[in-house]
PDB file of C-alpha atoms in Angstrom:
ATOM      1  CA  MET G   1     -29.012  26.696  -1.956  1.00  0.00           C
ATOM      2  CA  GLY G   2     -30.642  24.331  -4.905  1.00  0.00           C
ATOM      3  CA  SER G   3     -27.541  24.891  -6.907  1.00  0.00           C
ATOM      4  CA  ALA G   4     -24.822  24.449  -4.400  1.00  0.00           C
ATOM      5  CA  SER G   5     -25.725  20.865  -3.866  1.00  0.00           C
ATOM      6  CA  PRO G   6     -25.312  19.625  -7.409  1.00  0.00           C
ATOM      7  CA  THR G   7     -21.967  21.405  -7.435  1.00  0.00           C
ATOM      8  CA  ALA G   8     -20.799  19.767  -4.412  1.00  0.00           C
ATOM      9  CA  ALA G   9     -21.567  16.590  -5.898  1.00  0.00           C
ATOM     10  CA  VAL G  10     -20.027  16.975  -9.183  1.00  0.00           C
ATOM     11  CA  SER G  11     -16.812  18.112  -7.249  1.00  0.00           C
ATOM     12  CA  ARG G  12     -17.003  15.016  -5.091  1.00  0.00           C
ATOM     13  CA  LEU G  13     -17.386  12.905  -8.389  1.00  0.00           C
ATOM     14  CA  ASP G  14     -14.505  14.746  -9.949  1.00  0.00           C
ATOM     15  CA  LEU G  15     -12.302  13.948  -6.834  1.00  0.00           C
ATOM     16  CA  ILE G  16     -13.155   9.953  -7.043  1.00  0.00           C
ATOM     17  CA  ASP G  17     -12.621  10.056 -10.641  1.00  0.00           C
ATOM     18  CA  SER G  18      -9.043  11.634 -10.353  1.00  0.00           C
ATOM     19  CA  LEU G  19      -8.233   9.026  -7.285  1.00  0.00           C
ATOM     20  CA  LEU G  20      -9.109   6.176  -9.526  1.00  0.00           C
ATOM     21  CA  ARG G  21      -7.610   7.698 -12.610  1.00  0.00           C
ATOM     22  CA  ALA G  22      -4.101   7.754 -10.712  1.00  0.00           C
ATOM     23  CA  VAL G  23      -4.441   4.258  -9.661  1.00  0.00           C
ATOM     24  CA  ASP G  24      -5.475   3.133 -13.268  1.00  0.00           C
ATOM     25  CA  ARG G  25      -2.578   5.042 -14.903  1.00  0.00           C
ATOM     26  CA  PRO G  26       0.011   5.319 -12.290  1.00  0.00           C
ATOM     27  CA  ALA G  27       3.164   6.405 -14.527  1.00  0.00           C
ATOM     28  CA  ARG G  28       1.320   9.211 -16.124  1.00  0.00           C
ATOM     29  CA  GLU G  29      -0.261  10.456 -13.220  1.00  0.00           C
ATOM     30  CA  ALA G  30       3.065   9.886 -10.994  1.00  0.00           C
ATOM     31  CA  LEU G  31       4.573  12.392 -13.585  1.00  0.00           C
ATOM     32  CA  ASP G  32       1.679  14.926 -13.093  1.00  0.00           C
ATOM     33  CA  LEU G  33       1.828  14.364  -9.470  1.00  0.00           C
ATOM     34  CA  ALA G  34       5.485  15.245  -9.349  1.00  0.00           C
ATOM     35  CA  ARG G  35       5.024  18.577 -10.812  1.00  0.00           C
ATOM     36  CA  ARG G  36       2.391  19.946  -8.085  1.00  0.00           C
ATOM     37  CA  PRO G  37       3.487  21.329  -4.972  1.00  0.00           C
ATOM     38  CA  PHE G  38       4.771  19.005  -2.245  1.00  0.00           C
ATOM     39  CA  SER G  39       1.812  19.001  -0.165  1.00  0.00           C
ATOM     40  CA  ALA G  40      -0.277  17.736  -3.312  1.00  0.00           C
ATOM     41  CA  THR G  41       2.361  15.158  -3.958  1.00  0.00           C
ATOM     42  CA  LEU G  42       1.718  13.669  -0.468  1.00  0.00           C
ATOM     43  CA  ALA G  43      -1.863  14.118  -0.044  1.00  0.00           C
ATOM     44  CA  PRO G  44      -2.706  10.622  -1.800  1.00  0.00           C
ATOM     45  CA  ALA G  45      -0.056   9.026   0.677  1.00  0.00           C
ATOM     46  CA  LEU G  46      -1.789  10.424   3.644  1.00  0.00           C
ATOM     47  CA  LEU G  47      -4.891   9.348   2.651  1.00  0.00           C
ATOM     48  CA  GLY G  48      -3.919   5.948   1.657  1.00  0.00           C
ATOM     49  CA  ILE G  49      -2.124   5.666   5.034  1.00  0.00           C
ATOM     50  CA  PHE G  50      -5.378   6.680   6.749  1.00  0.00           C
ATOM     51  CA  LEU G  51      -7.241   4.010   4.714  1.00  0.00           C
ATOM     52  CA  VAL G  52      -4.855   1.114   5.650  1.00  0.00           C
ATOM     53  CA  ALA G  53      -4.875   2.202   9.174  1.00  0.00           C
ATOM     54  CA  ALA G  54      -8.532   2.404   9.501  1.00  0.00           C
ATOM     55  CA  THR G  55      -9.167  -0.932   7.677  1.00  0.00           C
ATOM     56  CA  SER G  56      -6.351  -2.814   9.435  1.00  0.00           C
ATOM     57  CA  ALA G  57      -7.769  -1.759  12.771  1.00  0.00           C
ATOM     58  CA  ALA G  58     -11.141  -2.619  11.685  1.00  0.00           C
ATOM     59  CA  ALA G  59     -10.029  -6.269  10.646  1.00  0.00           C
ATOM     60  CA  GLY G  60      -8.416  -6.645  14.181  1.00  0.00           C
ATOM     61  CA  VAL G  61     -11.702  -5.485  15.841  1.00  0.00           C
ATOM     62  CA  VAL G  62     -13.725  -8.104  13.763  1.00  0.00           C
ATOM     63  CA  SER G  63     -11.120 -10.924  14.034  1.00  0.00           C
ATOM     64  CA  PRO G  64     -12.090 -13.062  17.436  1.00  0.00           C
ATOM     65  CA  GLY G  65      -9.058 -15.000  16.985  1.00  0.00           C
ATOM     66  CA  GLY G  66      -6.847 -12.300  15.888  1.00  0.00           C
ATOM     67  CA  ALA G  67      -5.179 -12.048  19.219  1.00  0.00           C
ATOM     68  CA  ARG G  68      -3.921 -15.460  18.817  1.00  0.00           C
ATOM     69  CA  LEU G  69      -2.438 -15.638  15.267  1.00  0.00           C
ATOM     70  CA  ALA G  70      -1.534 -12.010  14.892  1.00  0.00           C
ATOM     71  CA  PRO G  71      -2.025  -9.569  17.967  1.00  0.00           C
ATOM     72  CA  ARG G  72      -4.350  -7.010  16.697  1.00  0.00           C
ATOM     73  CA  PHE G  73      -2.047  -4.194  15.504  1.00  0.00           C
ATOM     74  CA  ASP G  74       1.272  -6.140  14.996  1.00  0.00           C
ATOM     75  CA  ALA G  75       0.600  -6.701  11.337  1.00  0.00           C
ATOM     76  CA  LEU G  76      -0.200  -2.994  10.602  1.00  0.00           C
ATOM     77  CA  ARG G  77       2.905  -2.117  12.552  1.00  0.00           C
ATOM     78  CA  ALA G  78       4.904  -4.479  10.639  1.00  0.00           C
ATOM     79  CA  VAL G  79       3.541  -2.502   7.322  1.00  0.00           C
ATOM     80  CA  PHE G  80       4.744   0.604   8.624  1.00  0.00           C
ATOM     81  CA  GLU G  81       8.343  -0.590   9.579  1.00  0.00           C
ATOM     82  CA  ALA G  82       8.497  -2.276   6.154  1.00  0.00           C
ATOM     83  CA  MET G  83       7.655   1.239   4.433  1.00  0.00           C
ATOM     84  CA  LEU G  84       9.999   3.161   6.978  1.00  0.00           C
ATOM     85  CA  VAL G  85      12.818   0.987   6.171  1.00  0.00           C
ATOM     86  CA  VAL G  86      12.538   0.266   2.412  1.00  0.00           C
ATOM     87  CA  ILE G  87      11.229   3.375   0.998  1.00  0.00           C
ATOM     88  CA  PRO G  88      13.848   5.884   2.282  1.00  0.00           C
ATOM     89  CA  GLY G  89      16.385   3.149   1.241  1.00  0.00           C
ATOM     90  CA  THR G  90      14.908   2.910  -2.437  1.00  0.00           C
ATOM     91  CA  LEU G  91      15.256   6.796  -2.876  1.00  0.00           C
ATOM     92  CA  VAL G  92      18.788   6.656  -1.809  1.00  0.00           C
ATOM     93  CA  PHE G  93      19.803   3.976  -4.350  1.00  0.00           C
ATOM     94  CA  ALA G  94      17.546   5.519  -7.054  1.00  0.00           C
ATOM     95  CA  ILE G  95      20.012   8.729  -6.652  1.00  0.00           C
ATOM     96  CA  TYR G  96      23.018   6.288  -6.554  1.00  0.00           C
ATOM     97  CA  LEU G  97      22.178   4.598  -9.713  1.00  0.00           C
ATOM     98  CA  ARG G  98      21.199   7.905 -11.598  1.00  0.00           C
ATOM     99  CA  LEU G  99      18.023   6.432 -12.777  1.00  0.00           C
ATOM    100  CA  ARG G 100      16.028   8.600 -15.717  1.00  0.00           C
ATOM    101  CA  LEU G 101      13.008   9.430 -13.247  1.00  0.00           C
ATOM    102  CA  SER G 102      13.732  11.962 -10.427  1.00  0.00           C
ATOM    103  CA  THR G 103      13.277  11.485  -6.705  1.00  0.00           C
ATOM    104  CA  ARG G 104      10.079  13.750  -6.825  1.00  0.00           C
ATOM    105  CA  VAL G 105       8.468  11.035  -9.216  1.00  0.00           C
ATOM    106  CA  LEU G 106       9.473   8.153  -7.085  1.00  0.00           C
ATOM    107  CA  LEU G 107       7.830   9.830  -4.287  1.00  0.00           C
ATOM    108  CA  ALA G 108       4.784  10.502  -6.479  1.00  0.00           C
ATOM    109  CA  ALA G 109       4.807   6.924  -7.536  1.00  0.00           C
ATOM    110  CA  THR G 110       5.062   5.545  -3.724  1.00  0.00           C
ATOM    111  CA  SER G 111       2.255   8.069  -2.778  1.00  0.00           C
ATOM    112  CA  ILE G 112       0.044   6.477  -5.562  1.00  0.00           C
ATOM    113  CA  GLY G 113       0.917   3.177  -4.293  1.00  0.00           C
ATOM    114  CA  LEU G 114      -0.077   3.921  -0.860  1.00  0.00           C
ATOM    115  CA  LEU G 115      -3.574   5.254  -2.312  1.00  0.00           C
ATOM    116  CA  ALA G 116      -3.878   2.210  -4.075  1.00  0.00           C
ATOM    117  CA  ALA G 117      -3.364   0.040  -0.930  1.00  0.00           C
ATOM    118  CA  GLY G 118      -5.856   2.023   0.865  1.00  0.00           C
ATOM    119  CA  LEU G 119      -8.689   1.619  -1.753  1.00  0.00           C
ATOM    120  CA  VAL G 120      -7.853  -2.188  -2.039  1.00  0.00           C
ATOM    121  CA  ALA G 121      -7.804  -2.612   1.753  1.00  0.00           C
ATOM    122  CA  THR G 122     -10.985  -0.792   2.053  1.00  0.00           C
ATOM    123  CA  CYS G 123     -12.733  -3.071  -0.719  1.00  0.00           C
ATOM    124  CA  ILE G 124     -11.616  -6.399   0.618  1.00  0.00           C
ATOM    125  CA  MET G 125     -12.806  -5.395   4.221  1.00  0.00           C
ATOM    126  CA  PRO G 126     -16.522  -6.217   3.711  1.00  0.00           C
ATOM    127  CA  LEU G 127     -15.534  -9.666   2.443  1.00  0.00           C
ATOM    128  CA  MET G 128     -13.251 -10.046   5.508  1.00  0.00           C
ATOM    129  CA  ALA G 129     -16.140  -9.274   7.830  1.00  0.00           C
ATOM    130  CA  PHE G 130     -18.231 -11.674   5.752  1.00  0.00           C
ATOM    131  CA  LEU G 131     -15.792 -14.615   6.433  1.00  0.00           C
ATOM    132  CA  VAL G 132     -15.792 -13.997  10.106  1.00  0.00           C
ATOM    133  CA  LEU G 133     -19.640 -14.000  10.194  1.00  0.00           C
ATOM    134  CA  VAL G 134     -19.928 -17.626   8.592  1.00  0.00           C
ATOM    135  CA  SER G 135     -16.758 -19.128   9.983  1.00  0.00           C
ATOM    136  CA  LYS G 136     -17.599 -19.352  13.359  1.00  0.00           C
ATOM    137  CA  GLU G 137     -15.648 -22.496  14.134  1.00  0.00           C
ATOM    138  CA  ALA G 138     -12.705 -22.062  11.895  1.00  0.00           C
ATOM    139  CA  PRO G 139      -9.939 -20.485  13.996  1.00  0.00           C
ATOM    140  CA  PHE G 140      -7.631 -19.807  11.296  1.00  0.00           C
ATOM    141  CA  VAL G 141     -10.341 -18.039   9.200  1.00  0.00           C
ATOM    142  CA  LEU G 142     -11.607 -16.108  11.946  1.00  0.00           C
ATOM    143  CA  ALA G 143      -7.880 -14.621  12.584  1.00  0.00           C
ATOM    144  CA  LEU G 144      -7.314 -14.036   8.885  1.00  0.00           C
ATOM    145  CA  PRO G 145      -8.347 -10.403   8.411  1.00  0.00           C
ATOM    146  CA  ALA G 146      -5.887  -9.247  11.179  1.00  0.00           C
ATOM    147  CA  LEU G 147      -3.162 -10.473   8.892  1.00  0.00           C
ATOM    148  CA  PHE G 148      -4.568 -10.516   5.329  1.00  0.00           C
ATOM    149  CA  VAL G 149      -5.686  -7.049   5.218  1.00  0.00           C
ATOM    150  CA  PRO G 150      -2.357  -5.318   6.071  1.00  0.00           C
ATOM    151  CA  GLY G 151      -0.445  -7.783   3.876  1.00  0.00           C
ATOM    152  CA  ILE G 152      -2.946  -7.084   0.766  1.00  0.00           C
ATOM    153  CA  ALA G 153      -2.410  -3.217   1.297  1.00  0.00           C
ATOM    154  CA  LEU G 154       1.583  -3.960   1.581  1.00  0.00           C
ATOM    155  CA  ALA G 155       1.250  -6.123  -1.600  1.00  0.00           C
ATOM    156  CA  THR G 156      -0.382  -3.463  -3.495  1.00  0.00           C
ATOM    157  CA  LEU G 157       1.924  -0.696  -2.463  1.00  0.00           C
ATOM    158  CA  ALA G 158       4.705  -2.900  -3.834  1.00  0.00           C
ATOM    159  CA  ALA G 159       3.229  -3.481  -7.070  1.00  0.00           C
ATOM    160  CA  LEU G 160       2.510   0.137  -8.172  1.00  0.00           C
ATOM    161  CA  PRO G 161       5.958   1.676  -7.625  1.00  0.00           C
ATOM    162  CA  VAL G 162       7.388  -1.194  -9.500  1.00  0.00           C
ATOM    163  CA  ARG G 163       4.823  -0.436 -12.289  1.00  0.00           C
ATOM    164  CA  VAL G 164       5.644   3.238 -12.344  1.00  0.00           C
ATOM    165  CA  ILE G 165       9.703   2.789 -12.178  1.00  0.00           C
ATOM    166  CA  THR G 166       9.734   0.131 -15.135  1.00  0.00           C
ATOM    167  CA  SER G 167       7.200   2.290 -17.485  1.00  0.00           C
ATOM    168  CA  LEU G 168       9.511   5.608 -16.907  1.00  0.00           C
ATOM    169  CA  ASP G 169      12.833   3.913 -17.141  1.00  0.00           C
ATOM    170  CA  SER G 170      13.724   0.679 -19.124  1.00  0.00           C
ATOM    171  CA  SER G 171      17.345   0.303 -17.854  1.00  0.00           C
ATOM    172  CA  ARG G 172      18.582  -2.701 -16.019  1.00  0.00           C
ATOM    173  CA  ALA G 173      19.273  -0.750 -12.940  1.00  0.00           C
ATOM    174  CA  ALA G 174      15.629   0.653 -12.725  1.00  0.00           C
ATOM    175  CA  TRP G 175      14.469  -3.277 -13.292  1.00  0.00           C
ATOM    176  CA  TRP G 176      16.613  -4.669 -10.443  1.00  0.00           C
ATOM    177  CA  LEU G 177      15.828  -1.568  -8.204  1.00  0.00           C
ATOM    178  CA  SER G 178      12.040  -2.062  -8.698  1.00  0.00           C
ATOM    179  CA  ARG G 179      12.176  -5.670  -7.796  1.00  0.00           C
ATOM    180  CA  ALA G 180      14.326  -4.955  -4.817  1.00  0.00           C
ATOM    181  CA  PHE G 181      11.954  -2.606  -3.522  1.00  0.00           C
ATOM    182  CA  ALA G 182       9.111  -5.217  -3.567  1.00  0.00           C
ATOM    183  CA  LEU G 183      11.212  -7.900  -2.330  1.00  0.00           C
ATOM    184  CA  PHE G 184      12.419  -6.048   0.550  1.00  0.00           C
ATOM    185  CA  LEU G 185       8.943  -4.798   1.679  1.00  0.00           C
ATOM    186  CA  GLY G 186       7.806  -8.335   1.669  1.00  0.00           C
ATOM    187  CA  ALA G 187      10.961  -9.595   3.449  1.00  0.00           C
ATOM    188  CA  VAL G 188      10.661  -6.953   6.346  1.00  0.00           C
ATOM    189  CA  PHE G 189       6.876  -7.780   6.753  1.00  0.00           C
ATOM    190  CA  LEU G 190       7.381 -11.407   6.953  1.00  0.00           C
ATOM    191  CA  LEU G 191      10.497 -11.099   9.220  1.00  0.00           C
ATOM    192  CA  ARG G 192       8.244  -8.947  11.717  1.00  0.00           C
ATOM    193  CA  VAL G 193       5.417 -11.453  11.432  1.00  0.00           C
ATOM    194  CA  HIS G 194       6.878 -14.639  11.214  1.00  0.00           C
ATOM    195  CA  THR G 195       7.353 -15.150  14.734  1.00  0.00           C
ATOM    196  CA  LEU G 196       3.624 -14.600  15.491  1.00  0.00           C
ATOM    197  CA  LEU G 197       2.810 -17.405  12.882  1.00  0.00           C
ATOM    198  CA  LEU G 198       5.217 -19.841  14.220  1.00  0.00           C
ATOM    199  CA  ASN G 199       3.801 -19.192  17.827  1.00  0.00           C
ATOM    200  CA  ALA G 200       0.280 -19.662  16.227  1.00  0.00           C
ATOM    201  CA  TRP G 201       0.907 -22.958  15.035  1.00  0.00           C
ATOM    202  CA  SER G 202       3.046 -24.118  17.995  1.00  0.00           C
TER     203      SER G 202
END
């Protein structure tokens, strides 16, 4: 019994270390992740999606003015719509352009990006809750978490695959594809939420 607890603690520390290492060195970790079974490649993505969804839902709950600026879960829905539209298209164009990295590596890079997005959203959630507590008479600040938490998660998701693609393939096609990936993620998100912002200020 006494030896089980330290062993479990060490295994949890190893898991945390592997997650942080994947975010810190995404290109090398994407290559390693692409060689593993498909379930292992998708595991960081599933954890990241869970963290993004949980923190975005929490942000909607703590935002008293969220229903006015951005309905509680509309920003989160915009994030998933952007991912469902842009990620498959990026994989198709990567095959068409014959990049030097495989589709499996792109999936691994996206999986690491989702993990990083979940970690960043989780880390900024206490700050958002603090802003809500101290800004009782600032409607825009009160509504900020419901929009900012999903938005910063999407920005993190956009940044990691860009870094992996440009690190592993120095061609012009890879450069343009990586920038298009980030641009279209942001564009789809903004197209989904811009009407909410216009309604808020009208």
